[in-house]
Structures are given as structure tokens and as C-alpha cells.
């Protein structure tokens, strides 16, 4: 499979998640305060809630509904009630384009 363009870097606001769907896979894309782009599964593993509606704090994305935070680097939950990780996808930057392949998860 090949990576798909999901947005441009200029469309991303720092520490503001953006929900994208690639080949029917919902993904939360985050430009962190260090300028790094992350892509994690957009569905909280505790409840069927979009993580892109949550809050970025440091290197984590917190679900607005019950407060579980997930590492942007590993996808692992950092607190309860979630205990299952979300997938983390490799991100490619090509010029101003952000590309993600939902079939390729990042090794953590």
C-alpha cells in the first residue's frame, strides 16, 4: 500500500487534533509544540469517542468524555479508564503534504 495525502501542514494548528479518514480508518493527526506531526487511531478504546475532539497536552491526547490520555508516540493509555492502546501510524511529510498509510503502524 501507499501513503495517502490527508492534509497540508498549513492546515494543522499546533496542539489541535484534526480528524481524517483514510480508507475508512479514522485517524487523529496532531502537530505538537515541537513541530512534530503524529497520527493515532481516532477512537478511544474506553468508549466509542473521537479523540480528535479531545485535548492535546504535551505529548498526549486526552479523550474529552472520560479523561483517558493516550501517548502520541506509542498510543498507550496513560491513565484509566482506558487500558487498551490505540494504533500509531507512520507519518510522511512531502513538502507541505502530510501522508499516512493506515495499513502501516509505527513501531514503538
N, CA, C and O atoms as a MOPAC input file, in Angstrom:
PM7 MOZYME 1SCF
protein

 N      0.83100 1    -1.18600 1     0.00000 1
 C      0.00000 1     0.00000 1     0.00000 1
 C      0.87800 1     1.25400 1     0.00000 1
 O      2.06100 1     1.21600 1     0.33900 1
 N      0.26800 1     2.33500 1    -0.38300 1
 C      0.99800 1     3.59900 1    -0.39600 1
 C      0.32600 1     4.59800 1     0.53600 1
 O     -0.86200 1     4.50300 1     0.84300 1
 N      1.12300 1     5.54400 1     0.96600 1
 C      0.60300 1     6.57600 1     1.85500 1
 C     -0.32600 1     7.50600 1     1.08500 1
 O     -0.13500 1     7.75800 1    -0.10400 1
 N     -1.32800 1     8.00600 1     1.78800 1
 C     -2.33400 1     8.89200 1     1.21700 1
 C     -2.19100 1    10.28200 1     1.81700 1
 O     -1.97400 1    10.42500 1     3.02000 1
 N     -2.31200 1    11.30200 1     0.98400 1
 C     -2.29100 1    12.67300 1     1.48200 1
 C     -3.55100 1    12.90300 1     2.30200 1
 O     -4.66200 1    12.66000 1     1.82900 1
 N     -3.37400 1    13.37700 1     3.54400 1
 C     -4.53200 1    13.61000 1     4.40700 1
 C     -4.80600 1    15.09000 1     4.63000 1
 O     -5.94000 1    15.48400 1     4.90300 1
 N     -3.75800 1    15.91200 1     4.51200 1
 C     -3.90700 1    17.35500 1     4.67600 1
 C     -2.56500 1    17.99600 1     4.37500 1
 O     -1.58800 1    17.31100 1     4.07300 1
 N     -2.53000 1    19.31700 1     4.45900 1
 C     -1.25500 1    20.02000 1     4.33500 1
 C     -0.80900 1    20.43900 1     5.73000 1
 O     -1.62700 1    20.56700 1     6.64200 1
 N      0.47800 1    20.64900 1     5.88700 1
 C      0.99200 1    21.12600 1     7.17800 1
 C      0.33000 1    22.43300 1     7.58600 1
 O      0.06400 1    22.66600 1     8.76500 1
 N      0.06700 1    23.28200 1     6.60200 1
 C     -0.52600 1    24.58200 1     6.89900 1
 C     -1.97300 1    24.47300 1     7.40300 1
 O     -2.49600 1    25.43000 1     7.97400 1
 N     -2.62000 1    23.32900 1     7.20200 1
 C     -3.97600 1    23.11000 1     7.71400 1
 C     -3.97500 1    22.72200 1     9.18600 1
 O     -5.01100 1    22.80300 1     9.84600 1
 N     -2.83500 1    22.30600 1     9.70600 1
 C     -2.75800 1    21.85200 1    11.09400 1
 C     -2.44700 1    23.01700 1    12.01600 1
 O     -1.55700 1    23.82400 1    11.74800 1
 N     -3.19700 1    23.09200 1    13.10900 1
 C     -2.93700 1    24.08300 1    14.14600 1
 C     -2.21000 1    23.37900 1    15.27900 1
 O     -2.57200 1    22.26700 1    15.66300 1
 N     -1.19400 1    24.02500 1    15.80600 1
 C     -0.41100 1    23.42400 1    16.88200 1
 C     -1.30300 1    22.99700 1    18.03800 1
 O     -2.15700 1    23.75700 1    18.49400 1
 N     -1.09400 1    21.77100 1    18.50600 1
 C     -1.79800 1    21.19500 1    19.65400 1
 C     -3.31700 1    21.14400 1    19.47900 1
 O     -4.05900 1    21.12700 1    20.46100 1
 N     -3.77500 1    21.11800 1    18.22400 1
 C     -5.20100 1    20.98100 1    17.93100 1
 C     -5.39600 1    19.76600 1    17.03100 1
 O     -4.98600 1    19.79000 1    15.87100 1
 N     -6.01500 1    18.70400 1    17.54800 1
 C     -6.18700 1    17.49000 1    16.74100 1
 C     -7.07700 1    17.73300 1    15.51900 1
 O     -8.00700 1    18.54000 1    15.55200 1
 N     -6.76500 1    17.01800 1    14.45300 1
 C     -7.57500 1    17.07600 1    13.23600 1
 C     -7.97200 1    15.65000 1    12.89800 1
 O     -7.11800 1    14.76700 1    12.80800 1
 N     -9.26900 1    15.42100 1    12.71200 1
 C     -9.76500 1    14.08800 1    12.35600 1
 C     -9.72900 1    13.92900 1    10.84300 1
 O    -10.22400 1    14.77600 1    10.10000 1
 N     -9.13200 1    12.82200 1    10.40200 1
 C     -9.13400 1    12.46500 1     8.99100 1
 C     -9.56700 1    11.01000 1     8.88700 1
 O     -9.43300 1    10.24200 1     9.83900 1
 N    -10.08200 1    10.64400 1     7.73400 1
 C    -10.44900 1     9.25100 1     7.48500 1
 C     -9.72200 1     8.81200 1     6.22600 1
 O     -9.88100 1     9.40900 1     5.16000 1
 N     -8.92400 1     7.76300 1     6.36200 1
 C     -8.16200 1     7.23600 1     5.23700 1
 C     -8.56400 1     5.78500 1     5.03500 1
 O     -8.35300 1     4.94800 1     5.91300 1
 N     -9.14200 1     5.48800 1     3.88100 1
 C     -9.57900 1     4.12400 1     3.56900 1
 C    -10.43700 1     3.55800 1     4.69500 1
 O    -10.24200 1     2.42400 1     5.13100 1
 N    -11.38500 1     4.36400 1     5.15600 1
 C    -12.35800 1     4.02500 1     6.19700 1
 C    -11.75700 1     3.90500 1     7.59800 1
 O    -12.42700 1     3.43100 1     8.51500 1
 N    -10.49700 1     4.32900 1     7.77500 1
 C     -9.84500 1     4.28600 1     9.07900 1
 C     -9.79500 1     5.69900 1     9.65400 1
 O     -9.14500 1     6.57100 1     9.07800 1
 N    -10.47300 1     5.94400 1    10.78500 1
 C    -10.42100 1     7.27000 1    11.40800 1
 C     -9.09800 1     7.46500 1    12.14100 1
 O     -8.66400 1     6.60700 1    12.91000 1
 N     -8.46500 1     8.61200 1    11.88800 1
 C     -7.15200 1     8.91200 1    12.44500 1
 C     -7.15800 1    10.34300 1    12.98200 1
 O     -7.70200 1    11.25200 1    12.35500 1
 N     -6.54200 1    10.52800 1    14.15600 1
 C     -6.35000 1    11.86200 1    14.71800 1
 C     -4.92100 1    12.30000 1    14.38500 1
 O     -3.95700 1    11.61500 1    14.72900 1
 N     -4.79800 1    13.43600 1    13.71900 1
 C     -3.49900 1    13.98200 1    13.33900 1
 C     -3.21700 1    15.19200 1    14.22500 1
 O     -4.06800 1    16.06500 1    14.39700 1
 N     -2.00100 1    15.22700 1    14.78700 1
 C     -1.64600 1    16.30300 1    15.72300 1
 C     -0.27900 1    16.87300 1    15.37200 1
 O      0.68700 1    16.13200 1    15.19000 1
 N     -0.21000 1    18.19000 1    15.28100 1
 C      1.05200 1    18.91500 1    15.18500 1
 C      1.38900 1    19.37400 1    16.59800 1
 O      0.71500 1    20.24400 1    17.15100 1
 N      2.43800 1    18.78400 1    17.18500 1
 C      2.74100 1    19.12800 1    18.58000 1
 C      3.55200 1    20.41600 1    18.68400 1
 O      3.92300 1    21.01300 1    17.67300 1
 N      3.81800 1    20.82800 1    19.90000 1
 C      4.51400 1    22.09900 1    20.13900 1
 C      5.97000 1    22.06600 1    19.68900 1
 O      6.60700 1    23.11500 1    19.59100 1
 N      6.50800 1    20.87500 1    19.41200 1
 C      7.86800 1    20.74300 1    18.89900 1
 C      7.90700 1    20.72800 1    17.37600 1
 O      8.97800 1    20.62300 1    16.78000 1
 N      6.73500 1    20.83300 1    16.74700 1
 C      6.66800 1    20.82100 1    15.28700 1
 C      6.60500 1    19.43400 1    14.68100 1
 O      6.71300 1    19.28800 1    13.46300 1
 N      6.43200 1    18.40800 1    15.51100 1
 C      6.34000 1    17.03400 1    15.02200 1
 C      4.87400 1    16.66600 1    14.76600 1
 O      3.98700 1    17.03000 1    15.53800 1
 N      4.63800 1    15.94500 1    13.67700 1
 C      3.27600 1    15.51700 1    13.33900 1
 C      3.09300 1    14.06200 1    13.76800 1
 O      3.92000 1    13.20000 1    13.47000 1
 N      1.99500 1    13.81300 1    14.47100 1
 C      1.66300 1    12.47500 1    14.95800 1
 C      0.33200 1    12.03700 1    14.36000 1
 O     -0.51500 1    12.86600 1    14.02800 1
 N      0.15900 1    10.71900 1    14.22500 1
 C     -1.10400 1    10.15900 1    13.74700 1
 C     -1.43900 1     8.94200 1    14.59900 1
 O     -0.69200 1     7.96400 1    14.61400 1
 N     -2.56800 1     9.00600 1    15.31000 1
 C     -3.00100 1     7.87400 1    16.12700 1
 C     -4.45000 1     7.54700 1    15.79800 1
 O     -5.18400 1     8.37300 1    15.25600 1
 N     -4.84300 1     6.33200 1    16.13500 1
 C     -6.22900 1     5.92500 1    15.93700 1
 C     -7.15300 1     6.91600 1    16.61300 1
 O     -6.89400 1     7.33400 1    17.74200 1
 N     -8.21800 1     7.29500 1    15.94600 1
 C     -9.08800 1     8.36600 1    16.43300 1
 C    -10.15600 1     7.90600 1    17.40700 1
 O    -10.88500 1     8.74300 1    17.94000 1
 N    -10.27800 1     6.61900 1    17.66100 1
 C    -11.35300 1     6.14100 1    18.52200 1
 C    -10.80700 1     5.70600 1    19.87000 1
 O     -9.96800 1     4.80800 1    19.95000 1
 N    -11.28700 1     6.34700 1    20.93300 1
 C    -10.89400 1     5.99200 1    22.29200 1
 C    -11.23100 1     4.52400 1    22.54100 1
 O    -12.30800 1     4.05800 1    22.17100 1
 N    -10.30700 1     3.79700 1    23.16900 1
 C    -10.54100 1     2.37600 1    23.41800 1
 C    -11.43200 1     2.12500 1    24.63300 1
 O    -11.83100 1     0.98700 1    24.88000 1
 N    -11.74400 1     3.16200 1    25.38400 1
 C    -12.66100 1     3.01400 1    26.51600 1
 C    -14.10800 1     3.19100 1    26.06300 1
 O    -14.99600 1     2.45500 1    26.49200 1
 N    -14.33300 1     4.16500 1    25.20000 1
 C    -15.66600 1     4.41900 1    24.67300 1
 C    -15.52700 1     4.78900 1    23.21400 1
 O    -14.43700 1     5.13900 1    22.76100 1
 N    -16.58500 1     4.71800 1    22.49900 1
 C    -16.55600 1     4.98200 1    21.05300 1
 C    -16.60100 1     6.49400 1    20.81800 1
 O    -17.57200 1     7.02100 1    20.27500 1
 N    -15.52600 1     7.18500 1    21.24100 1
 C    -15.44600 1     8.64500 1    21.19600 1
 C    -14.28300 1     9.05700 1    20.30200 1
 O    -13.22100 1     8.43700 1    20.34000 1
 N    -14.47700 1    10.09500 1    19.50100 1
 C    -13.40600 1    10.60600 1    18.64200 1
 C    -12.36100 1    11.32700 1    19.49600 1
 O    -12.67800 1    12.28600 1    20.20000 1
 N    -11.11600 1    10.85700 1    19.42900 1
 C    -10.04100 1    11.51200 1    20.17200 1
 C     -9.72000 1    12.88400 1    19.60700 1
 O     -9.19800 1    13.74000 1    20.32000 1
 N    -10.02700 1    13.10300 1    18.32800 1
 C     -9.76200 1    14.40700 1    17.70800 1
 C    -10.61800 1    15.50600 1    18.32800 1
 O    -10.35800 1    16.68800 1    18.10100 1
 N    -11.62400 1    15.13900 1    19.09800 1
 C    -12.43600 1    16.11900 1    19.81300 1
 C    -11.84700 1    16.42800 1    21.18500 1
 O    -12.38600 1    17.23800 1    21.93900 1
 N    -10.72600 1    15.76800 1    21.49600 1
 C    -10.11100 1    15.90700 1    22.80600 1
 C     -9.07500 1    17.01500 1    22.86700 1
 O     -9.07900 1    17.94500 1    22.06000 1
 N     -8.18700 1    16.89300 1    23.84500 1
 C     -7.23700 1    17.95000 1    24.16600 1
 C     -5.80900 1    17.43300 1    24.11000 1
 O     -5.51400 1    16.35500 1    24.62500 1
 N     -4.92200 1    18.19900 1    23.48700 1
 C     -3.50100 1    17.85500 1    23.45000 1
 C     -2.82800 1    18.50500 1    24.64100 1
 O     -2.99200 1    19.69800 1    24.89800 1
 N     -2.07400 1    17.70200 1    25.36000 1
 C     -1.29200 1    18.22000 1    26.47100 1
 C      0.07100 1    17.53200 1    26.42600 1
 O      0.18700 1    16.32900 1    26.66200 1
 N      1.09300 1    18.32000 1    26.12000 1
 C      2.42900 1    17.74200 1    25.98500 1
 C      2.47000 1    16.77200 1    24.82300 1
 O      2.20000 1    17.13800 1    23.67900 1
 N      2.81500 1    15.52100 1    25.13400 1
 C      2.86400 1    14.50600 1    24.07700 1
 C      1.73100 1    13.49700 1    24.21500 1
 O      1.89500 1    12.31700 1    23.90500 1
 N      0.57200 1    13.97900 1    24.68900 1
 C     -0.57900 1    13.09100 1    24.82100 1
 C     -1.85100 1    13.75300 1    24.28300 1
 O     -1.94100 1    14.97500 1    24.16200 1
 N     -2.81800 1    12.90800 1    23.97100 1
 C     -4.13300 1    13.35400 1    23.51200 1
 C     -5.15900 1    12.77800 1    24.47100 1
 O     -5.26200 1    11.56300 1    24.64000 1
 N     -5.92100 1    13.67500 1    25.10000 1
 C     -6.88000 1    13.26800 1    26.12400 1
 C     -8.29100 1    13.22300 1    25.56100 1
 O     -8.73800 1    14.15600 1    24.89300 1
 N     -8.98700 1    12.12500 1    25.84000 1
 C    -10.38900 1    11.97800 1    25.44800 1
 C    -11.23400 1    12.91400 1    26.31600 1
 O    -11.10300 1    12.92900 1    27.54000 1
 N    -12.09100 1    13.68200 1    25.67300 1
 C    -12.91000 1    14.65400 1    26.40300 1
 C    -13.97200 1    13.98800 1    27.26900 1
 O    -14.41700 1    14.58100 1    28.25200 1
 N    -14.38700 1    12.77000 1    26.92700 1
 C    -15.52400 1    12.15600 1    27.62300 1
 C    -15.18900 1    11.62700 1    29.01700 1
 O    -15.91400 1    11.89800 1    29.97400 1
 N    -14.09400 1    10.87300 1    29.13400 1
 C    -13.78700 1    10.25700 1    30.42300 1
 C    -12.36800 1    10.52700 1    30.89700 1
 O    -11.96200 1    10.01900 1    31.94200 1
 N    -11.60600 1    11.32100 1    30.14500 1
 C    -10.30600 1    11.76400 1    30.61700 1
 C     -9.12400 1    10.85300 1    30.36800 1
 O     -8.02300 1    11.15600 1    30.82600 1
 N     -9.30600 1     9.74300 1    29.65700 1
 C     -8.14200 1     8.91100 1    29.34600 1
 C     -7.23900 1     9.64400 1    28.36800 1
 O     -7.69900 1    10.18100 1    27.36100 1
 N     -5.94900 1     9.66000 1    28.67800 1
 C     -4.97000 1    10.29600 1    27.80000 1
 C     -4.14500 1     9.20000 1    27.12400 1
 O     -3.80500 1     8.19300 1    27.74400 1
 N     -3.82800 1     9.41100 1    25.84600 1
 C     -3.05200 1     8.44700 1    25.07000 1
 C     -1.76300 1     9.10400 1    24.59400 1
 O     -1.76900 1    10.25200 1    24.15000 1
 N     -0.65900 1     8.36900 1    24.68900 1
 C      0.61900 1     8.86500 1    24.20400 1
 C      0.56300 1     9.03300 1    22.69000 1
 O      0.14600 1     8.12000 1    21.97800 1
 N      0.97700 1    10.18800 1    22.20100 1
 C      1.02700 1    10.41900 1    20.75900 1
 C      2.12100 1     9.58100 1    20.10400 1
 O      2.05300 1     9.30600 1    18.90600 1
 N      3.12400 1     9.17500 1    20.87300 1
 C      4.25000 1     8.40700 1    20.33900 1
 C      3.99500 1     6.90300 1    20.32200 1
 O      4.41300 1     6.21300 1    19.39200 1
 N      3.30800 1     6.39000 1    21.35300 1
 C      3.13300 1     4.94100 1    21.47300 1
 C      1.68400 1     4.47700 1    21.34500 1
 O      1.42800 1     3.30800 1    21.05700 1
 N      0.73700 1     5.39100 1    21.55900 1
 C     -0.67300 1     5.02100 1    21.54700 1
 C     -1.15400 1     4.41300 1    22.85000 1
 O     -2.34300 1     4.13000 1    22.99600 1
 N     -0.24900 1     4.20500 1    23.80300 1
 C     -0.62300 1     3.58400 1    25.07000 1
 C     -1.39000 1     4.56900 1    25.93900 1
 O     -1.07000 1     5.75700 1    25.97900 1
 N     -2.41200 1     4.06300 1    26.64000 1
 C     -3.14000 1     4.93800 1    27.56600 1
 C     -2.24100 1     5.28200 1    28.74800 1
 O     -1.48100 1     4.44200 1    29.23100 1
 N     -2.33600 1     6.51300 1    29.20100 1
 C     -1.50600 1     6.97700 1    30.30800 1
 C     -2.24800 1     6.95900 1    31.63700 1
 O     -1.65100 1     7.14200 1    32.69800 1
 N     -3.56200 1     6.73600 1    31.56700 1
 C     -4.36900 1     6.65700 1    32.77300 1
 C     -5.67400 1     5.92500 1    32.45700 1
 O     -6.02800 1     5.71900 1    31.29600 1
 N     -6.37300 1     5.54100 1    33.51700 1
 C     -7.66900 1     4.87800 1    33.36800 1
 C     -8.73100 1     5.92100 1    33.04800 1
 O     -8.50700 1     7.10100 1    33.31400 1
 N     -9.85500 1     5.54500 1    32.49800 1
 C    -10.36600 1     4.19000 1    32.44300 1
 C     -9.89400 1     3.36700 1    31.23900 1
 O    -10.10800 1     2.15400 1    31.22800 1
 N     -9.26900 1     3.96100 1    30.23800 1
 C     -8.79200 1     3.17200 1    29.09200 1
 C     -7.58100 1     2.34200 1    29.51300 1
 O     -6.73600 1     2.80400 1    30.27900 1
 N     -7.50900 1     1.13100 1    29.01200 1
 C     -6.33800 1     0.29000 1    29.28600 1
 C     -5.78900 1    -0.36000 1    28.01900 1
 O     -4.73500 1    -0.99600 1    28.06000 1
 N     -6.48700 1    -0.21000 1    26.90000 1
 C     -6.02500 1    -0.72100 1    25.60900 1
 C     -5.43900 1     0.43000 1    24.79700 1
 O     -6.00200 1     1.52400 1    24.79400 1
 N     -4.31800 1     0.20400 1    24.10900 1
 C     -3.73000 1     1.26900 1    23.29000 1
 C     -4.50600 1     1.50700 1    22.00000 1
 O     -5.30100 1     0.67000 1    21.57300 1
 N     -4.26300 1     2.65100 1    21.39400 1
 C     -4.76400 1     2.94500 1    20.05000 1
 C     -3.58900 1     2.78100 1    19.08700 1
 O     -2.43700 1     2.91800 1    19.50100 1
 N     -3.85500 1     2.49000 1    17.81200 1
 C     -2.73800 1     2.35600 1    16.87100 1
 C     -2.06200 1     3.69500 1    16.60700 1
 O     -2.68500 1     4.75400 1    16.68200 1
 N     -0.77800 1     3.61800 1    16.29700 1
 C      0.01300 1     4.78700 1    15.92900 1
 C      0.50800 1     4.55800 1    14.50600 1
 O      1.06100 1     3.50300 1    14.19700 1
 N      0.31100 1     5.53800 1    13.65100 1
 C      0.65800 1     5.39400 1    12.24000 1
 C      1.88500 1     6.22700 1    11.88700 1
 O      2.09200 1     7.32100 1    12.41300 1
 N      2.68600 1     5.68400 1    10.98700 1
 C      3.85400 1     6.41300 1    10.49600 1
 C      3.37100 1     7.58100 1     9.64200 1
 O      2.44300 1     7.44500 1     8.84400 1
 N      4.01500 1     8.72300 1     9.82500 1
 C      3.66800 1     9.94000 1     9.08500 1
 C      4.82900 1    10.27900 1     8.16300 1
 O      5.99100 1    10.23100 1     8.56400 1
 N      4.50000 1    10.61900 1     6.92900 1
 C      5.49800 1    11.10500 1     5.98100 1
 C      5.13600 1    12.54500 1     5.64000 1
 O      3.96700 1    12.87900 1     5.44900 1
 N      6.15200 1    13.38400 1     5.56700 1
 C      5.95700 1    14.77100 1     5.15500 1
 C      6.64100 1    14.92400 1     3.80600 1
 O      7.82900 1    14.63200 1     3.66300 1
 N      5.88600 1    15.38300 1     2.82400 1
 C      6.41900 1    15.60700 1     1.48100 1
 C      6.10800 1    17.05300 1     1.10800 1
 O      5.00200 1    17.36900 1     0.67000 1
 N      7.09900 1    17.92600 1     1.28800 1
 C      6.84800 1    19.34900 1     1.07400 1
 C      5.89000 1    19.84900 1     2.13800 1
 O      6.22700 1    19.85800 1     3.32200 1
 N      4.68400 1    20.27100 1     1.72500 1
 C      3.65600 1    20.73600 1     2.65900 1
 C      2.59300 1    19.66200 1     2.90000 1
 O      1.63800 1    19.88800 1     3.64300 1
 N      2.75900 1    18.50500 1     2.27700 1
 C      1.75200 1    17.44900 1     2.37300 1
 C      2.04100 1    16.49000 1     3.52800 1
 O      3.18500 1    16.09500 1     3.74900 1
 N      0.98800 1    16.12300 1     4.25800 1
 C      1.06400 1    15.12200 1     5.31400 1
 C      0.46500 1    13.84500 1     4.73500 1
 O     -0.68200 1    13.83000 1     4.28700 1
 N      1.26600 1    12.76100 1     4.75100 1
 C      0.83100 1    11.49200 1     4.17800 1
 C      0.82700 1    10.40500 1     5.24800 1
 O      1.72800 1    10.33000 1     6.08300 1
 N     -0.21500 1     9.55600 1     5.20500 1
 C     -0.35300 1     8.46000 1     6.16400 1
 C     -0.83900 1     7.23700 1     5.40700 1
 O     -1.68300 1     7.34200 1     4.51600 1
 N     -0.30400 1     6.07800 1     5.76400 1
 C     -0.79500 1     4.79700 1     5.25800 1
 C     -1.44500 1     4.07500 1     6.43800 1
 O     -0.74300 1     3.64300 1     7.35200 1
 N     -2.78500 1     3.93600 1     6.43500 1
 C     -3.45500 1     3.31400 1     7.58700 1
 C     -3.15600 1     1.81700 1     7.72700 1
 O     -3.53600 1     1.19500 1     8.71900 1
 N     -2.48100 1     1.25100 1     6.74200 1
 C     -2.11000 1    -0.16000 1     6.81800 1
 C     -0.72300 1    -0.35600 1     7.42600 1
 O     -0.28400 1    -1.48900 1     7.62300 1
 N     -0.03300 1     0.74900 1     7.72400 1
 C      1.32400 1     0.65700 1     8.29000 1
 C      1.33800 1     1.35700 1     9.64400 1
 O      1.22400 1     2.58000 1     9.72800 1
 N      1.47800 1     0.56700 1    10.69400 1
 C      1.57800 1     1.15200 1    12.02200 1
 C      3.03900 1     1.37500 1    12.36300 1
 O      3.93000 1     0.66900 1    11.88900 1
 N      3.25400 1     2.36400 1    13.18900 1
 C      4.60000 1     2.75700 1    13.58600 1
 C      5.10600 1     1.79000 1    14.65300 1
 O      4.36500 1     1.42800 1    15.56800 1
 N      6.35200 1     1.37700 1    14.53700 1
 C      6.96000 1     0.52700 1    15.56000 1
 C      7.29700 1     1.38500 1    16.77100 1
 O      7.95200 1     2.41900 1    16.64300 1
 N      6.84600 1     0.95300 1    17.94700 1
 C      7.13600 1     1.70400 1    19.16800 1
 C      7.83800 1     0.81600 1    20.18100 1
 O      8.16600 1     1.26900 1    21.27700 1

